[in-house]
Coordinates of C-alpha atoms and ligand atoms in Angstrom, one line a residue:
M1346 CA -23.3 155.6 163.6
E1347 CA -22.3 157.8 160.8
R1348 CA -24.9 158.1 158.0
Y1349 CA -24.4 159.2 154.4
Y1350 CA -26.8 160.4 151.8
Q1351 CA -24.9 158.8 148.9
P1352 CA -22.6 156.3 150.6
E1353 CA -21.3 154.7 147.4
I1354 CA -19.6 157.9 146.3
E1355 CA -19.1 159.6 149.7
T1356 CA -17.0 156.7 150.9
A1357 CA -15.6 155.6 147.6
S1358 CA -11.9 154.7 147.2
R1359 CA -9.5 157.5 146.2
E1360 CA -8.8 155.5 143.0
K1361 CA -12.5 155.5 142.1
I1362 CA -12.9 159.2 142.8
K1363 CA -9.8 160.0 140.7
A1364 CA -11.1 157.9 137.8
L1365 CA -14.5 159.6 137.9
Q1366 CA -12.9 163.0 138.0
D1367 CA -10.6 162.2 135.0
E1368 CA -13.6 160.9 133.0
R1369 CA -15.8 163.9 133.8
L1370 CA -13.1 166.5 133.3
V1371 CA -12.3 165.3 129.8
K1372 CA -16.0 165.3 128.9
Q1373 CA -16.5 168.7 130.5
V1374 CA -13.6 170.4 128.6
K1375 CA -15.0 169.0 125.3
H1376 CA -18.5 170.3 126.2
I1377 CA -17.2 173.8 126.9
W1378 CA -14.9 173.9 123.9
D1379 CA -17.8 172.9 121.6
N1380 CA -20.4 175.3 123.2
V1381 CA -18.7 178.4 124.7
P1382 CA -16.8 180.5 122.2
Y1383 CA -15.5 182.7 125.1
Y1384 CA -13.8 179.7 126.6
R1385 CA -12.5 178.3 123.4
K1386 CA -10.8 181.7 122.7
K1387 CA -9.2 181.6 126.1
M1388 CA -8.0 178.1 125.6
E1389 CA -6.7 178.9 122.1
E1390 CA -4.8 181.9 123.5
K1391 CA -3.1 179.5 126.0
G1392 CA -2.4 177.0 123.2
V1393 CA -4.6 174.2 124.7
T1394 CA -7.1 172.0 123.0
P1395 CA -9.4 169.3 124.5
D1396 CA -6.9 166.7 123.2
D1397 CA -4.3 168.0 125.7
I1398 CA -6.6 167.2 128.7
K1399 CA -6.5 163.5 129.5
G1400 CA -7.2 163.7 133.3
T1401 CA -6.8 165.8 136.4
E1402 CA -3.0 165.9 136.1
D1403 CA -3.5 168.1 133.0
L1404 CA -5.7 170.6 134.8
H1405 CA -2.9 173.0 135.2
K1406 CA -2.7 173.5 131.5
L1407 CA -6.1 175.1 131.4
P1408 CA -6.5 178.9 131.7
F1409 CA -8.0 180.4 134.9
V1410 CA -11.4 182.0 135.0
T1411 CA -11.9 185.0 137.2
K1412 CA -14.8 187.1 138.4
A1413 CA -13.7 189.7 135.8
D1414 CA -14.3 187.1 133.0
L1415 CA -17.8 186.5 134.4
R1416 CA -18.5 190.2 134.4
E1417 CA -17.1 190.6 130.9
A1418 CA -19.2 187.7 129.6
Y1419 CA -22.4 188.9 131.4
P1420 CA -25.1 187.8 131.0
Y1421 CA -25.0 184.9 128.5
G1422 CA -21.3 184.7 127.4
L1423 CA -20.4 181.6 129.5
L1424 CA -23.7 179.7 128.9
A1425 CA -23.0 176.2 127.6
K1426 CA -26.6 175.1 127.0
P1427 CA -29.4 176.8 125.0
L1428 CA -31.6 178.9 127.2
K1429 CA -34.6 176.7 126.6
D1430 CA -32.7 173.9 128.5
C1431 CA -32.2 176.2 131.5
V1432 CA -34.7 176.3 134.3
R1433 CA -33.3 178.7 136.9
I1434 CA -31.0 181.7 137.5
H1435 CA -29.3 182.7 140.7
S1436 CA -27.0 185.7 141.2
T1437 CA -24.3 186.8 143.6
S1438 CA -24.9 189.1 146.4
G1439 CA -22.0 191.4 145.4
T1440 CA -22.6 195.1 145.9
T1441 CA -20.0 196.4 143.4
G1442 CA -19.9 196.2 139.7
K1443 CA -22.2 194.0 137.6
R1444 CA -23.8 191.1 139.4
V1445 CA -22.7 187.6 138.3
V1446 CA -25.6 185.5 137.0
A1447 CA -25.4 181.7 137.0
F1448 CA -27.7 179.4 135.0
Y1449 CA -29.0 175.9 135.9
T1450 CA -30.5 173.0 133.9
Q1451 CA -32.9 170.7 135.8
N1452 CA -30.0 168.2 136.1
D1453 CA -27.8 171.0 137.6
I1454 CA -30.4 171.7 140.2
D1455 CA -30.8 168.0 141.0
L1456 CA -27.1 167.5 141.6
W1457 CA -26.8 170.7 143.6
E1458 CA -29.7 169.6 145.8
D1459 CA -27.9 166.2 146.3
C1460 CA -24.9 168.1 147.6
C1461 CA -27.0 170.0 150.1
A1462 CA -28.7 166.7 151.1
R1463 CA -25.3 165.2 151.8
A1464 CA -24.5 168.2 154.1
L1465 CA -27.9 167.8 155.9
V1466 CA -27.4 164.0 156.5
A1467 CA -23.8 164.6 157.6
A1468 CA -25.3 166.9 160.3
G1469 CA -27.6 164.2 161.4
A1470 CA -30.8 165.0 159.4
T1471 CA -33.4 162.3 158.6
D1472 CA -36.9 162.3 157.4
E1473 CA -38.0 162.7 161.0
D1474 CA -36.5 166.2 161.2
V1475 CA -38.0 169.6 160.8
C1476 CA -35.6 171.7 158.8
H1477 CA -35.9 175.4 159.3
V1478 CA -34.5 177.3 156.4
A1479 CA -33.7 180.9 157.5
Y1480 CA -31.2 181.7 154.7
G1481 CA -32.5 184.3 152.3
Y1482 CA -34.7 183.0 149.4
G1483 CA -34.5 184.7 146.0
L1484 CA -31.5 185.3 143.8
F1485 CA -29.3 184.3 146.7
T1486 CA -28.6 180.6 146.6
G1487 CA -28.7 179.8 150.4
G1488 CA -32.5 179.5 150.8
S1489 CA -33.2 177.4 147.6
G1490 CA -30.1 175.2 148.0
L1491 CA -30.9 174.0 151.5
H1492 CA -34.6 173.9 150.8
G1493 CA -34.0 171.5 147.9
G1494 CA -31.6 169.4 150.0
S1495 CA -34.1 169.2 152.8
H1496 CA -36.8 167.9 150.5
K1497 CA -34.4 165.3 149.2
V1498 CA -33.7 164.0 152.7
G1499 CA -37.4 164.0 153.4
C1500 CA -37.3 166.5 156.3
L1501 CA -40.4 168.6 157.0
T1502 CA -39.2 171.9 155.4
L1503 CA -40.0 175.3 156.8
P1504 CA -39.2 177.9 154.2
L1505 CA -38.9 180.9 156.5
S1506 CA -36.3 182.9 154.7
S1507 CA -34.4 185.5 156.8
G1508 CA -35.8 188.3 159.0
N1509 CA -38.6 188.7 161.5
T1510 CA -36.5 187.0 164.2
E1511 CA -39.2 186.7 166.9
R1512 CA -41.5 184.9 164.4
Q1513 CA -38.6 182.6 163.6
I1514 CA -38.3 181.7 167.2
M1515 CA -42.1 181.2 167.6
F1516 CA -42.0 178.7 164.7
I1517 CA -38.9 176.9 166.1
K1518 CA -40.8 176.4 169.3
D1519 CA -44.3 175.7 167.9
L1520 CA -43.4 173.6 165.0
Q1521 CA -40.5 171.9 166.8
S1522 CA -37.7 172.7 164.3
T1523 CA -34.7 170.5 164.9
I1524 CA -32.3 171.7 162.2
L1525 CA -31.6 175.4 161.6
C1526 CA -30.0 176.6 158.3
C1527 CA -28.9 180.3 158.2
T1528 CA -25.7 182.4 158.2
P1529 CA -23.6 182.1 161.4
S1530 CA -24.2 185.7 162.2
Y1531 CA -27.9 185.3 162.0
A1532 CA -27.7 182.1 164.1
A1533 CA -25.9 184.2 166.8
Y1534 CA -28.7 186.9 166.5
I1535 CA -31.4 184.3 166.9
G1536 CA -29.6 182.9 170.0
E1537 CA -29.3 186.4 171.5
T1538 CA -33.0 187.1 170.9
M1539 CA -34.0 183.8 172.4
K1540 CA -32.0 184.7 175.5
E1541 CA -33.8 188.0 175.7
M1542 CA -37.1 186.2 175.4
G1543 CA -36.1 184.2 178.5
L1544 CA -35.6 180.9 176.6
T1545 CA -32.9 178.5 177.6
P1546 CA -31.3 176.0 175.2
D1547 CA -33.2 173.1 176.8
Q1548 CA -36.5 174.8 176.0
I1549 CA -35.9 174.7 172.3
P1550 CA -36.0 171.6 170.1
L1551 CA -33.1 172.5 167.8
K1552 CA -30.3 169.9 167.7
A1553 CA -28.1 171.0 164.8
G1554 CA -27.4 174.0 162.6
I1555 CA -25.9 174.3 159.1
F1556 CA -24.2 177.6 158.9
G1557 CA -22.2 179.2 156.1
A1558 CA -22.0 181.9 153.4
E1559 CA -19.5 183.9 155.4
A1560 CA -16.3 183.4 157.4
W1561 CA -16.8 182.5 161.0
S1562 CA -14.3 181.5 163.6
E1563 CA -14.0 178.4 165.8
E1564 CA -14.8 180.6 168.8
M1565 CA -18.0 181.7 167.2
R1566 CA -18.9 178.1 166.6
Q1567 CA -18.5 177.4 170.4
D1568 CA -20.6 180.5 171.2
I1569 CA -23.4 179.4 168.9
Q1570 CA -23.3 175.8 170.1
N1571 CA -23.6 177.0 173.7
T1572 CA -26.3 179.6 173.2
L1573 CA -28.5 177.4 171.1
G1574 CA -27.6 174.0 172.6
I1575 CA -26.8 172.5 169.2
K1576 CA -24.0 171.2 167.1
A1577 CA -23.0 173.8 164.5
Y1578 CA -21.8 172.6 161.2
D1579 CA -20.1 174.6 158.5
I1580 CA -21.1 174.6 154.8
Y1581 CA -19.3 176.3 152.0
G1582 CA -20.2 177.3 148.4
L1583 CA -20.6 180.0 145.9
T1584 CA -23.1 181.1 143.4
E1585 CA -20.8 180.7 140.5
L1586 CA -20.4 176.9 141.2
S1587 CA -24.1 176.3 142.2
G1588 CA -24.4 177.6 145.8
P1589 CA -24.1 176.0 149.2
G1590 CA -22.9 172.4 149.3
V1591 CA -19.6 172.7 147.3
S1592 CA -18.3 171.3 150.6
F1593 CA -19.7 170.5 154.0
E1594 CA -18.8 169.4 157.5
C1595 CA -19.3 166.0 159.0
S1596 CA -19.4 164.7 162.6
A1597 CA -15.6 165.4 163.0
Q1598 CA -16.4 169.2 162.7
S1599 CA -12.8 169.8 161.5
G1600 CA -13.0 171.0 157.9
M1601 CA -15.4 170.6 155.1
H1602 CA -15.5 167.6 152.7
I1603 CA -15.4 168.8 149.1
N1604 CA -18.0 167.1 146.8
E1605 CA -15.2 165.9 144.6
D1606 CA -17.5 164.0 142.2
H1607 CA -18.7 167.4 141.1
F1608 CA -15.9 169.8 141.9
I1609 CA -12.1 169.5 141.6
A1610 CA -10.2 171.8 144.0
E1611 CA -6.7 173.3 143.7
I1612 CA -4.8 175.7 145.8
I1613 CA -2.7 178.2 144.0
D1614 CA -0.3 181.0 144.9
P1615 CA -2.5 184.1 144.3
E1616 CA 0.4 186.1 143.0
T1617 CA 2.0 183.7 140.6
G1618 CA -0.9 181.3 139.8
E1619 CA 1.4 178.3 140.5
V1620 CA -0.3 175.2 142.0
L1621 CA 0.8 174.7 145.6
P1622 CA 1.3 171.3 147.3
E1623 CA -1.3 170.0 149.7
G1624 CA -1.2 171.6 153.1
E1625 CA 0.0 175.0 151.9
K1626 CA -2.2 178.1 152.2
G1627 CA -3.3 179.8 149.1
E1628 CA -6.3 180.7 146.9
L1629 CA -8.9 178.1 146.3
V1630 CA -9.7 177.3 142.7
F1631 CA -12.5 175.0 141.5
T1632 CA -13.4 173.2 138.3
S1633 CA -17.0 172.1 138.0
I1634 CA -17.1 168.8 136.2
T1635 CA -20.8 168.0 136.1
K1636 CA -22.4 171.5 135.6
E1637 CA -24.2 171.6 132.2
A1638 CA -25.5 175.2 131.9
F1639 CA -22.8 177.2 133.5
P1640 CA -19.6 175.1 133.8
L1641 CA -16.5 176.7 135.1
L1642 CA -12.9 175.6 134.6
R1643 CA -10.3 176.6 137.2
Y1644 CA -12.5 179.4 138.7
R1645 CA -10.5 181.6 141.1
T1646 CA -12.7 182.0 144.2
R1647 CA -10.4 184.5 146.0
D1648 CA -11.0 182.5 149.2
I1649 CA -7.8 181.7 151.1
C1650 CA -7.7 178.1 152.3
M1651 CA -5.8 174.9 152.7
L1652 CA -6.6 171.3 151.6
S1653 CA -6.1 168.0 153.5
S1654 CA -6.4 164.4 152.4
E1655 CA -5.8 163.0 155.9
P1656 CA -8.4 160.2 156.5
C1657 CA -11.4 161.4 158.4
S1658 CA -13.1 159.7 161.3
C1659 CA -16.5 160.0 159.6
G1660 CA -15.5 157.5 156.9
R1661 CA -15.9 160.0 154.0
T1662 CA -13.1 159.9 151.5
F1663 CA -13.5 163.3 149.9
I1664 CA -10.6 165.6 150.7
K1665 CA -11.3 168.4 153.2
M1666 CA -10.8 172.2 153.0
C1667 CA -10.2 174.2 156.2
K1668 CA -12.5 177.0 157.1
P1669 CA -11.7 179.7 154.6
M1670 CA -9.6 182.3 156.4
G1671 CA -11.3 185.1 154.5
R1672 CA -11.3 186.3 150.9
S1673 CA -8.1 187.7 149.4
D1674 CA -10.2 190.8 148.7
D1675 CA -11.4 191.0 152.3
M1676 CA -7.9 190.9 153.6
L1677 CA -7.0 194.3 154.9
I1678 CA -3.5 195.6 154.5
I1679 CA -2.9 197.9 157.4
R1680 CA 0.4 199.6 157.6
G1681 CA 1.8 196.9 155.4
V1682 CA 0.5 194.1 157.6
N1683 CA -2.1 191.5 156.4
V1684 CA -5.1 191.4 158.7
F1685 CA -8.1 189.2 158.4
P1686 CA -11.4 190.1 160.2
S1687 CA -11.5 186.5 161.5
Q1688 CA -8.3 187.0 163.5
I1689 CA -9.9 190.0 165.2
E1690 CA -13.0 187.9 165.9
T1691 CA -10.9 185.2 167.5
V1692 CA -9.4 187.7 170.0
L1693 CA -12.8 189.2 170.9
L1694 CA -14.5 185.9 171.5
N1695 CA -11.6 184.6 173.5
Q1696 CA -11.9 187.6 175.8
G1697 CA -15.6 186.9 176.4
Y1698 CA -17.2 189.3 173.9
S1699 CA -19.9 188.3 171.4
A1700 CA -19.4 188.4 167.6
N1701 CA -21.0 191.9 167.5
Y1702 CA -18.2 194.1 166.2
Q1703 CA -17.2 196.4 163.4
I1704 CA -13.8 197.1 162.0
I1705 CA -13.3 200.7 160.8
V1706 CA -10.2 201.4 158.7
D1707 CA -9.2 204.8 157.7
R1708 CA -6.1 206.8 156.6
V1709 CA -5.1 209.8 158.6
K1710 CA -2.1 211.8 157.6
N1711 CA -0.9 209.0 155.3
T1712 CA -1.1 206.4 158.1
D1713 CA -3.6 203.6 158.2
T1714 CA -5.8 203.5 161.3
L1715 CA -7.6 200.5 162.6
D1716 CA -10.5 201.1 165.0
V1717 CA -12.4 198.0 166.4
Q1718 CA -15.8 198.8 167.8
V1719 CA -16.9 196.0 170.1
E1720 CA -20.1 195.6 171.9
M1721 CA -20.1 194.9 175.6
T1722 CA -22.3 191.9 176.6
P1723 CA -25.2 192.8 178.9
E1724 CA -23.4 190.9 181.7
M1725 CA -20.3 193.1 181.5
F1726 CA -22.1 196.4 180.7
T1727 CA -20.9 199.2 183.0
D1728 CA -20.6 202.9 182.9
N1729 CA -17.5 202.8 185.2
V1730 CA -14.9 204.6 183.1
G1731 CA -12.0 202.8 184.9
E1732 CA -13.4 199.4 184.2
I1733 CA -14.1 200.3 180.5
N1734 CA -10.5 201.5 180.1
R1735 CA -9.1 198.4 181.7
R1736 CA -11.2 196.2 179.3
Q1737 CA -10.2 198.3 176.3
K1738 CA -6.5 198.0 177.2
E1739 CA -6.9 194.2 177.5
L1740 CA -8.3 194.0 174.0
V1741 CA -5.7 196.3 172.5
E1742 CA -3.0 194.0 174.0
G1743 CA -4.8 190.9 172.7
L1744 CA -5.1 192.4 169.2
R1745 CA -1.4 193.5 169.2
S1746 CA -0.2 190.0 169.9
M1747 CA -2.5 188.4 167.3
L1748 CA -2.0 190.9 164.5
G1749 CA 1.4 192.4 165.3
I1750 CA 0.1 196.0 165.0
S1751 CA -1.7 198.3 167.3
A1752 CA -5.4 199.0 167.0
K1753 CA -7.8 201.4 168.7
V1754 CA -10.6 199.6 170.6
T1755 CA -13.9 201.3 171.4
L1756 CA -16.3 199.5 173.7
V1757 CA -19.9 200.3 172.9
A1758 CA -23.2 199.6 174.6
P1759 CA -25.0 196.2 174.1
K1760 CA -27.2 196.2 170.9
S1761 CA -25.7 199.3 169.4
I1762 CA -24.1 197.5 166.4
V1763 CA -26.6 196.6 163.7
R1764 CA -27.5 192.9 163.6
S1765 CA -27.4 190.9 160.4
E1766 CA -30.0 188.6 159.0
G1767 CA -27.8 187.5 156.2
K1768 CA -24.1 188.0 155.6
A1769 CA -22.7 190.4 158.3
V1770 CA -20.9 193.6 157.3
R1771 CA -17.8 193.5 159.5
V1772 CA -15.5 196.0 157.8
I1773 CA -15.9 199.6 156.8
D1774 CA -12.9 200.7 154.9
K1775 CA -13.0 204.4 154.5
R1776 CA -9.7 204.4 152.5
K1777 CA -11.5 203.1 149.4
I1778 CA -14.3 205.6 149.5
Ligands
DLL305 O1 -22.7 182.4 150.1 C1 -23.4 180.3 149.0 C2 -23.8 179.8 150.3 C3 -25.0 179.9 150.8 C4 -22.8 179.0 151.0 C5 -25.4 179.4 152.1 C6 -23.1 178.5 152.3 C7 -24.4 178.6 152.8 P1 -22.2 183.7 147.4 O2 -23.1 184.7 147.9 O3 -21.9 183.7 146.0 O4 -22.6 182.2 147.8 O5 -20.8 183.9 148.2 C8 -19.7 183.1 148.1 O6 -19.1 183.4 150.4 O7 -16.6 182.8 147.9 C9 -16.8 182.8 150.4 O8 -16.0 184.0 150.3 C10 -18.0 183.0 151.2 N1 -18.4 181.8 151.9 C11 -19.4 180.9 151.6 N2 -19.4 179.9 152.5 C12 -18.5 180.2 153.4 C13 -18.0 179.5 154.6 C14 -22.9 181.7 149.0 N3 -18.6 178.4 155.1 C15 -18.6 183.5 149.0 N4 -17.0 180.1 155.3 C16 -17.4 182.5 149.0 C17 -16.4 181.2 154.8 C18 -17.8 181.4 153.0 N5 -16.8 181.9 153.8

């Protein structure tokens, strides 16, 4: 039977959810107008005042907020509460430009941990479980978010953080971890290491995993489920909005329910900013309606996604978002064609490879080149040149039919591509350097 952490809201009627969103949005806009001069100026420039916002149907009147705004207002410019009321800071893992810092009051932390607890319960967690948190702890939100959620559910929490993979496996075995929380690429690495240590899925107690923080394909889900002998659930979020738990997967494993009592989602055309009807693909935009310290109105995530309000077999009534297809800024334009790393991953996994690959893009004599380096699995490893050529050709064909352009494929020896303990680096674009 499906279990919920907060059934009264997770299964509420659509009317109740809408009424709650209307009420919270109106209050949030007023809070921001009164306390954040940066926002007030942006709203004034667009000719909007809090009086114009009566409910979600007025959302489109508000200005967007982008990462550029967050950088410009760094570090305190978007803060809506006095610092003395804030109890925590987290920061994005971005490698370029100024980091984005987000602030939390105790109430913000509480609500965020509730969202993570909802995700854990949806994945089957109870107070009988041992929850192994192998997301990074620190400025990154993954570790603290799932850690807090795990406490709320009453799981025995193992705050391992990432790294030291053999030790992780020792603890999983010795302390009987049943739920694993980490990035999907780290879950795959843990699975690979277990295999090398001679462990089969039935020798480890894990039953479920909560994996997110990076794009991962359906094929990668199957791979992780088989290697670890678990059910693998997706979880989505971003530092700017709190961290993991903006949305989470349920037993249906077909898209993530958005915690709509805290976040209002929209899909927009990334070029024009126009709001798109449900079911269309575009950029995901969120408004946080309960955040006190660092509230964001219409924040452009740059994640490309679709929404669906089709009823879900799990009984939750929150709308669902599909797996993000990648970030608009991760999308590669190669010889004029849009390519997402996740499309390449799908081809590789369908042809029996693991998710250990790297995409190298360059520009030679004014023409873009796409080189996909793929690790052979230990089972298929060979030094027979004819066999390697045959396999490479097969992959080139698969990629051509998926992407519509030709790529070079280089098969490399097992274990030669660096493993990731956090978010995997899939693309090296030498054109930007
Ligand atoms: O990655 C928060 C998080 C931690 C989510 C742990 C889930 C689990 P940031 O480092 O700020 O926050 O990165 C946010 O990561 O805009 C997406 O592009 C990407 N992302 C997060 N979750 C998913 C997911 C955390 N499930 C950025 N699928 C987001 C695809 C994801 N991409």
